[in-house]
PDB file of C-alpha atoms in Angstrom:
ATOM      1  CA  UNK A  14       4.759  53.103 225.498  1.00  0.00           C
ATOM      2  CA  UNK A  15       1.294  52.247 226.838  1.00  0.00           C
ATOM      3  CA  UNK A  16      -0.598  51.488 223.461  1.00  0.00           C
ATOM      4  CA  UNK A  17      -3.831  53.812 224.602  1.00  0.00           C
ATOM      5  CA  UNK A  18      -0.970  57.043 224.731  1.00  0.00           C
ATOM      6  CA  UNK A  19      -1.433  59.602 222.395  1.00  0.00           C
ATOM      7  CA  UNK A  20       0.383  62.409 221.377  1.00  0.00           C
ATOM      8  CA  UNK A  21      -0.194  65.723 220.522  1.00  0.00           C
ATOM      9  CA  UNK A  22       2.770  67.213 218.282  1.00  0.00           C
ATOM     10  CA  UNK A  23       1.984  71.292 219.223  1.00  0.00           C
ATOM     11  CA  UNK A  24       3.693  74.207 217.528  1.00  0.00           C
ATOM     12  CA  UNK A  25       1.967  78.075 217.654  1.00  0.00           C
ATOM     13  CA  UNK A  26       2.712  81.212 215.535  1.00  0.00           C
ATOM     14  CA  UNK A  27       2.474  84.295 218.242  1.00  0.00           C
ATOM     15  CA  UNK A  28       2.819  88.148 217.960  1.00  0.00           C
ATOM     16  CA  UNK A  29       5.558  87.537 219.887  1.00  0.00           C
ATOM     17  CA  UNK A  30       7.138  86.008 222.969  1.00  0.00           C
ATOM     18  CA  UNK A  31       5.282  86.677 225.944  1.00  0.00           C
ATOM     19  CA  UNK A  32       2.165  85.014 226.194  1.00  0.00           C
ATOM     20  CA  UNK A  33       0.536  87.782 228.671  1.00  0.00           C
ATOM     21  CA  UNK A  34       1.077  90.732 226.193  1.00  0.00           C
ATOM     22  CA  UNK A  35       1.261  88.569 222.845  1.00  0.00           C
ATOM     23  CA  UNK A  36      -1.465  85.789 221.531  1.00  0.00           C
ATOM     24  CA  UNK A  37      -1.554  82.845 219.036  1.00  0.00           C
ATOM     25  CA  UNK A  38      -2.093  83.550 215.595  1.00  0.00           C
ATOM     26  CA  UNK A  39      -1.389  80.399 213.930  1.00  0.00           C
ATOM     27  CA  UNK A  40      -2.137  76.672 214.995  1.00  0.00           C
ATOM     28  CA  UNK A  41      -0.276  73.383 214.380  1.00  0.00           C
ATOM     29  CA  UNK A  42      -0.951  70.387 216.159  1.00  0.00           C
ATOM     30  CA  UNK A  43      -0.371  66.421 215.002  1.00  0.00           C
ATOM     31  CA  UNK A  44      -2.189  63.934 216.678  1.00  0.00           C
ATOM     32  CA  UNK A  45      -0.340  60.514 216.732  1.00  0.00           C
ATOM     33  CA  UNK A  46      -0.721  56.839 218.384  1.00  0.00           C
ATOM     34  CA  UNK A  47       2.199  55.355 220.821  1.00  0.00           C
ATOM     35  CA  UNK A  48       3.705  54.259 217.701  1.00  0.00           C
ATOM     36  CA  UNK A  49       3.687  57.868 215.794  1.00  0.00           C
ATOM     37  CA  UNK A  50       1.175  57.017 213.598  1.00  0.00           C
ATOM     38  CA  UNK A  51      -1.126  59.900 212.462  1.00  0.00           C
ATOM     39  CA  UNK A  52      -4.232  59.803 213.755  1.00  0.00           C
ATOM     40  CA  UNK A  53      -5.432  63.519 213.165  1.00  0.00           C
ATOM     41  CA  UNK A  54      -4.113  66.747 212.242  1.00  0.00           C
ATOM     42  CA  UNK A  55      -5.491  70.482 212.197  1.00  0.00           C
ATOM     43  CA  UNK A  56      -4.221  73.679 211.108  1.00  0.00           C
ATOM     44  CA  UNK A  57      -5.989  77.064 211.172  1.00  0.00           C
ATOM     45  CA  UNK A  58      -5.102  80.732 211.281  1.00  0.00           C
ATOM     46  CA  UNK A  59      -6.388  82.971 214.570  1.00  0.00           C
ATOM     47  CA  UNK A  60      -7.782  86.333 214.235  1.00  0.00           C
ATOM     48  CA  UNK A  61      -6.471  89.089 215.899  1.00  0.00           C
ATOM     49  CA  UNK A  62      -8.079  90.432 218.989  1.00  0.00           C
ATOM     50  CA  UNK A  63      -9.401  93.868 219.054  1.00  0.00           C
ATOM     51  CA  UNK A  64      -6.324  96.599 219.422  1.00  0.00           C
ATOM     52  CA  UNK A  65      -3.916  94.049 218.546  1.00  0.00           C
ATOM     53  CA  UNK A  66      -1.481  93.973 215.843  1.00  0.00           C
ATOM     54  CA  UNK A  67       0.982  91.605 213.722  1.00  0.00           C
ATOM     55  CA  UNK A  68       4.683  93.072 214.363  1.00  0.00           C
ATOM     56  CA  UNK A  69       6.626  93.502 211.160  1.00  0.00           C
ATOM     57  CA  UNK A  70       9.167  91.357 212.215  1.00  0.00           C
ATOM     58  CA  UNK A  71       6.596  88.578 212.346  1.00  0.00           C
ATOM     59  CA  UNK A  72       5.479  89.070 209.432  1.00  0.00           C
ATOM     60  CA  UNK A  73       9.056  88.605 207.996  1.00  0.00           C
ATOM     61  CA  UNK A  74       9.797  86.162 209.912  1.00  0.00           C
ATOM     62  CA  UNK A  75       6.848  83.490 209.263  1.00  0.00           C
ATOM     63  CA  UNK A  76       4.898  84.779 206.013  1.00  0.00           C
ATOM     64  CA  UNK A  77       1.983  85.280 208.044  1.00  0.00           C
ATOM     65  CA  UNK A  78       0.017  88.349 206.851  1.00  0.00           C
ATOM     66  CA  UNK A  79      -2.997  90.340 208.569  1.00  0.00           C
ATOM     67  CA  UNK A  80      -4.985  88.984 205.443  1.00  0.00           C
ATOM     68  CA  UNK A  81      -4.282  85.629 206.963  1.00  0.00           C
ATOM     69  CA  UNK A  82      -5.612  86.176 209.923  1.00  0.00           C
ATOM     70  CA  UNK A  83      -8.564  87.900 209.129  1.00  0.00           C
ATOM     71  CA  UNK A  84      -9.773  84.641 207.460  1.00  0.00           C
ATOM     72  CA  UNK A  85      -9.059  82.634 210.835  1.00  0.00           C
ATOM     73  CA  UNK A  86     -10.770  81.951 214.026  1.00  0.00           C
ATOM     74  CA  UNK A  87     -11.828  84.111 217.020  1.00  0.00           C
ATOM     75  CA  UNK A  88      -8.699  83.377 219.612  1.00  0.00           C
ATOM     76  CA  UNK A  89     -11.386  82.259 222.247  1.00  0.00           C
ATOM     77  CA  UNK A  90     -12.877  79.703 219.669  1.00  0.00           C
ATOM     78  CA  UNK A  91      -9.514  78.688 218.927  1.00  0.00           C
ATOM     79  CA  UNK A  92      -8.144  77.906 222.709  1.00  0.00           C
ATOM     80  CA  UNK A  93     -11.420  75.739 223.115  1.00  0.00           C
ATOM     81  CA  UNK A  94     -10.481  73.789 220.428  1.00  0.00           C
ATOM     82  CA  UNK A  95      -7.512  73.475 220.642  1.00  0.00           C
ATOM     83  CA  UNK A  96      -8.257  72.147 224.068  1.00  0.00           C
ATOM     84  CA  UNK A  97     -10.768  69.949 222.769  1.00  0.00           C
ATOM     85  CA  UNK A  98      -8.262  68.445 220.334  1.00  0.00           C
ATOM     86  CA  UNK A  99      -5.394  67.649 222.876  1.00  0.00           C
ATOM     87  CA  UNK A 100      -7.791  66.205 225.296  1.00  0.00           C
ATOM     88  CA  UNK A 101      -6.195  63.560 227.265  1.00  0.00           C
ATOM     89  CA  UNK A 102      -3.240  63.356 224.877  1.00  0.00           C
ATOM     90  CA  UNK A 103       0.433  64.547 226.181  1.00  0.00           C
ATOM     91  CA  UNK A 104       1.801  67.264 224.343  1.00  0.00           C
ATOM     92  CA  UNK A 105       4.989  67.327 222.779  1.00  0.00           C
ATOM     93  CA  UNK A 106       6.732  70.983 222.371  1.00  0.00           C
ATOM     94  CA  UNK A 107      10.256  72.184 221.236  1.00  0.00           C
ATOM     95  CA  UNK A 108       9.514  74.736 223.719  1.00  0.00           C
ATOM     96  CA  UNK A 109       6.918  73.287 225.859  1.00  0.00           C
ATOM     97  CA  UNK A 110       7.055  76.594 228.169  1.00  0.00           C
ATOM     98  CA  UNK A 111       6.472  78.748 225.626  1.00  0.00           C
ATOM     99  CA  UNK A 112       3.624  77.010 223.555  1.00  0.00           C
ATOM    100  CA  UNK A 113       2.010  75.914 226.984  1.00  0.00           C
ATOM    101  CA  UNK A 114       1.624  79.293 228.435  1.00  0.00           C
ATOM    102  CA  UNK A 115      -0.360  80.293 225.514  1.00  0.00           C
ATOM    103  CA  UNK A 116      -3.124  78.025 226.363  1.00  0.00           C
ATOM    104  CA  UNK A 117      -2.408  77.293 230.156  1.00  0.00           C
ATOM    105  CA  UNK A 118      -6.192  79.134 230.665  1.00  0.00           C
ATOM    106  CA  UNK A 119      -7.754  76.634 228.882  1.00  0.00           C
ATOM    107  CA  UNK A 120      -5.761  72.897 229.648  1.00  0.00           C
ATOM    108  CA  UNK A 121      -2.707  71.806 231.578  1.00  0.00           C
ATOM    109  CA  UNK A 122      -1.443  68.907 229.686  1.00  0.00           C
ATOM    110  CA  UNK A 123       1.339  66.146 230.588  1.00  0.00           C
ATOM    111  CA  UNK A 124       3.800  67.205 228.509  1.00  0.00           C
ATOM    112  CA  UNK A 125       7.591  66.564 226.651  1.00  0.00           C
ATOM    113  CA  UNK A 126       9.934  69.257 226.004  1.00  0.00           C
ATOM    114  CA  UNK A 127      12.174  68.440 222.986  1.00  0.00           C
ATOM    115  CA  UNK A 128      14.566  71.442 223.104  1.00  0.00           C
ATOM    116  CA  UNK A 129      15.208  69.996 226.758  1.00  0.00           C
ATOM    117  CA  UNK A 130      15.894  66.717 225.419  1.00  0.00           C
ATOM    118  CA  UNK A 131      17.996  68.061 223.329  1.00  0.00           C
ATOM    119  CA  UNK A 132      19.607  70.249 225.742  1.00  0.00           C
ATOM    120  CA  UNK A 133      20.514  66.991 228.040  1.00  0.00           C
ATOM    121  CA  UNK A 134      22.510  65.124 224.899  1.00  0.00           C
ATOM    122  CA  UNK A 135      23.701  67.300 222.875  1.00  0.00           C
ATOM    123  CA  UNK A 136      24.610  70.388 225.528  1.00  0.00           C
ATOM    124  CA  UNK A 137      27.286  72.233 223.225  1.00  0.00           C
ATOM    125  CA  UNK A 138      24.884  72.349 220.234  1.00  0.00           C
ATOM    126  CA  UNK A 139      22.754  74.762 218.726  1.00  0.00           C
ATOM    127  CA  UNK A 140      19.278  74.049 220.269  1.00  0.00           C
ATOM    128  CA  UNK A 141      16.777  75.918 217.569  1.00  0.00           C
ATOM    129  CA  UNK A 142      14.492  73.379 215.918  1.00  0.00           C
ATOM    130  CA  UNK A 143      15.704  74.507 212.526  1.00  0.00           C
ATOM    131  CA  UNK A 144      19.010  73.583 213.136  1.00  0.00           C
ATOM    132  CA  UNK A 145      18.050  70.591 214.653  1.00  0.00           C
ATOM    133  CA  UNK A 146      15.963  69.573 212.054  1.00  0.00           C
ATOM    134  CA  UNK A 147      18.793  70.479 209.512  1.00  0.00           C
ATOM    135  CA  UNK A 148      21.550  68.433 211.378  1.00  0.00           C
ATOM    136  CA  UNK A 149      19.305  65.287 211.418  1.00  0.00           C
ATOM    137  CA  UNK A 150      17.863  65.631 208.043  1.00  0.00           C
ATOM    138  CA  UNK A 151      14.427  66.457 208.712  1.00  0.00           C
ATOM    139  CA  UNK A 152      12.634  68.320 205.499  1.00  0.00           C
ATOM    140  CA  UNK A 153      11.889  72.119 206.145  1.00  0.00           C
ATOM    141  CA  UNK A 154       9.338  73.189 203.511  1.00  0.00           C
ATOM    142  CA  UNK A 155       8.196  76.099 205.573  1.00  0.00           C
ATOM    143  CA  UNK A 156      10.364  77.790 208.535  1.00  0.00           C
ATOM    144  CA  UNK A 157       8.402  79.231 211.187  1.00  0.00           C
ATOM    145  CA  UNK A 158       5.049  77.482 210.291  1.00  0.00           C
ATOM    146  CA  UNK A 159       3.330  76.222 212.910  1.00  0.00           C
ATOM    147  CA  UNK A 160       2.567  72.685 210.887  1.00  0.00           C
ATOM    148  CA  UNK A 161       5.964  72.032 209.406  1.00  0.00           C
ATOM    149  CA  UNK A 162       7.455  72.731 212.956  1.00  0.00           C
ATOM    150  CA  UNK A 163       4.923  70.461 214.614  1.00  0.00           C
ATOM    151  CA  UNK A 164       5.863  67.641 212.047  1.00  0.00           C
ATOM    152  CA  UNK A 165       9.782  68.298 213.249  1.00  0.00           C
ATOM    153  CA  UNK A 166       8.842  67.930 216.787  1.00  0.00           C
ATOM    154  CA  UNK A 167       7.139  65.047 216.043  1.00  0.00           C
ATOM    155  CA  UNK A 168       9.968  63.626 213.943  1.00  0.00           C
ATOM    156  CA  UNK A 169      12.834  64.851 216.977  1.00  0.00           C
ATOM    157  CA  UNK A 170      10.652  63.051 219.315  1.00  0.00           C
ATOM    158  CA  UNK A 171      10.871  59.944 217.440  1.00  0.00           C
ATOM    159  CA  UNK A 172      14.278  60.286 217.023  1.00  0.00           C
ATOM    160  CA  UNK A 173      15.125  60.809 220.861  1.00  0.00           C
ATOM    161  CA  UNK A 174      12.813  57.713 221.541  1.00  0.00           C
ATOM    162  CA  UNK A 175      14.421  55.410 219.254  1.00  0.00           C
ATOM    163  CA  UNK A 176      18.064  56.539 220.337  1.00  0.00           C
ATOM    164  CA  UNK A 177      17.494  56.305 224.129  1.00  0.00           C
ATOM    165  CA  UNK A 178      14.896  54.186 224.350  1.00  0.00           C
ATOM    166  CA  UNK A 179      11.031  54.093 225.862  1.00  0.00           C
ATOM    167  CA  UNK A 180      12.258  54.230 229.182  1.00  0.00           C
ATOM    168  CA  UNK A 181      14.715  56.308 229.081  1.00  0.00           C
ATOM    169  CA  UNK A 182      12.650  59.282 227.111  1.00  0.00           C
ATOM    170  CA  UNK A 183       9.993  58.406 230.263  1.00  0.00           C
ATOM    171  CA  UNK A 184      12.415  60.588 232.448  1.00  0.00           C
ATOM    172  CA  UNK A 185      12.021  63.591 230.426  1.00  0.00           C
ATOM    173  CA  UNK A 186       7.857  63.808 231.238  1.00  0.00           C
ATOM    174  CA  UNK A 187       6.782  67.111 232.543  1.00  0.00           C
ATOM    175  CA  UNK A 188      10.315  68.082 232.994  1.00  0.00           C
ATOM    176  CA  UNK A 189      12.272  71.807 231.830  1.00  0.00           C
ATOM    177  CA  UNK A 190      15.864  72.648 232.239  1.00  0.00           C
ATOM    178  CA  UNK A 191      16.955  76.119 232.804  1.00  0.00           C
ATOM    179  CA  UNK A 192      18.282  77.699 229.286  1.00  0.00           C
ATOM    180  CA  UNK A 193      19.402  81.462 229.752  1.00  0.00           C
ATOM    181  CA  UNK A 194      19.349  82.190 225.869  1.00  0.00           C
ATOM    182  CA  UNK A 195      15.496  82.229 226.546  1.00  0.00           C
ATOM    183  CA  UNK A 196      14.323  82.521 230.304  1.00  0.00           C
ATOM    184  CA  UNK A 197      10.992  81.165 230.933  1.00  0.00           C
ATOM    185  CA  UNK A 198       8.212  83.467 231.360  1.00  0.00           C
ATOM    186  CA  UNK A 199       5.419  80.591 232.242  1.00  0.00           C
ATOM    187  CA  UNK A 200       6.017  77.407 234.075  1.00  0.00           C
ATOM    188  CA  UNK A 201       3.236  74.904 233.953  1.00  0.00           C
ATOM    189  CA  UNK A 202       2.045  73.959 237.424  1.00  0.00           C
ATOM    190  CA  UNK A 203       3.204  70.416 236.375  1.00  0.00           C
ATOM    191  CA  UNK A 204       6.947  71.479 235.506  1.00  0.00           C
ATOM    192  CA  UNK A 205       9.839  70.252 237.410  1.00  0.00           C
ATOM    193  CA  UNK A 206      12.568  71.919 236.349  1.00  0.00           C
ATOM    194  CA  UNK A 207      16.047  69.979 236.142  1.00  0.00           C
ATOM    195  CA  UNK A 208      19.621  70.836 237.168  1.00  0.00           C
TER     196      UNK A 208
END
């Protein structure tokens, strides 16, 4: 990899799926070197826009309480930082779709998907990051937290590098592949979807 690349290891917490009807509420991202090397980190609850709520099954399903929130940042604030942090870096996502359509108003990043990756080599497995991270041994302190996710995607993309090589992962940049369990509801401008 080009030594000036950086990464940005991305996971969100959302209200829920759809990023026009649903918003961030937690923020993980992992700033790395070529060589995966931390180079910063941040981590920060999101308040909750006026009229919205947290759905109970969100709640149960991350930890994340309205008490939580209300200690976090305006969502606005927290896009332009979030922006601000990525910068020039690519983004790495388990879901790139999902996490990018969050934020598409405010940056349109290069970008890996690691579910897609993952999709490609290992079609007839189970393609959740938990199970993923379970299979290869990755420590899960936290399920559904946006920094303990982030640190899995960082570790899968590692993994995938390492396995088929710096070239080979180069073929996966800015590139989706169709997965019917979860349809896409964004597709960054950028996207090219595969076959």
């Amino acid at each position: 990899m080009n030594d000036k690349t950086t990464y940005c290891f991305l996971d969100f917490e959302t209200t829920g799926l759809d990023y026009r009807k649903d918003q961030i509420i937690e923020v993980g991202i992992i700033k790395t070197n070529s060589k995966f090397e931390e180079i910063d980190c941040v981590n920060f609850f999101v308040q909750l826009e006026d009229g919205r709520f947290l759905p109970s099954p969100i709640i149960e399903l991350t930890g994340i309480t309205k008490r939580d929130l209300d200690s976090g940042i305006p969502l606005r604030i927290a896009k332009e930082a979030i922006a601000r942090f990525i910068g020039n870096s690519i983004v790495v996502c388990h879901h790139a779709a999902f996490d990018l359509g969050f934020i598409h108003d405010v940056i349109k990043p290069d970008f890996y998907c690691t579910r897609t990756i993952h999709c490609i080599y290992h079609p007839d497995e189970s393609h959740t990051l938990i199970n993923i991270s379970k299979k290869l041994g990755f420590p899960n302190k936290t399920q559904h937290r946006a920094l303990t996710d982030a640190e899995n995607t960082k570790k899968l993309f590692k993994y995938f590098v390492q396995n088929i090589g710096e070239d080979g992962i180069k073929v996966f940049k800015n590139k989706l592949i169709y997965m019917p369990d979860r349809p896409y509801r964004y597709l960054p401008d950028n996207a090219v979807l595969m076959t």
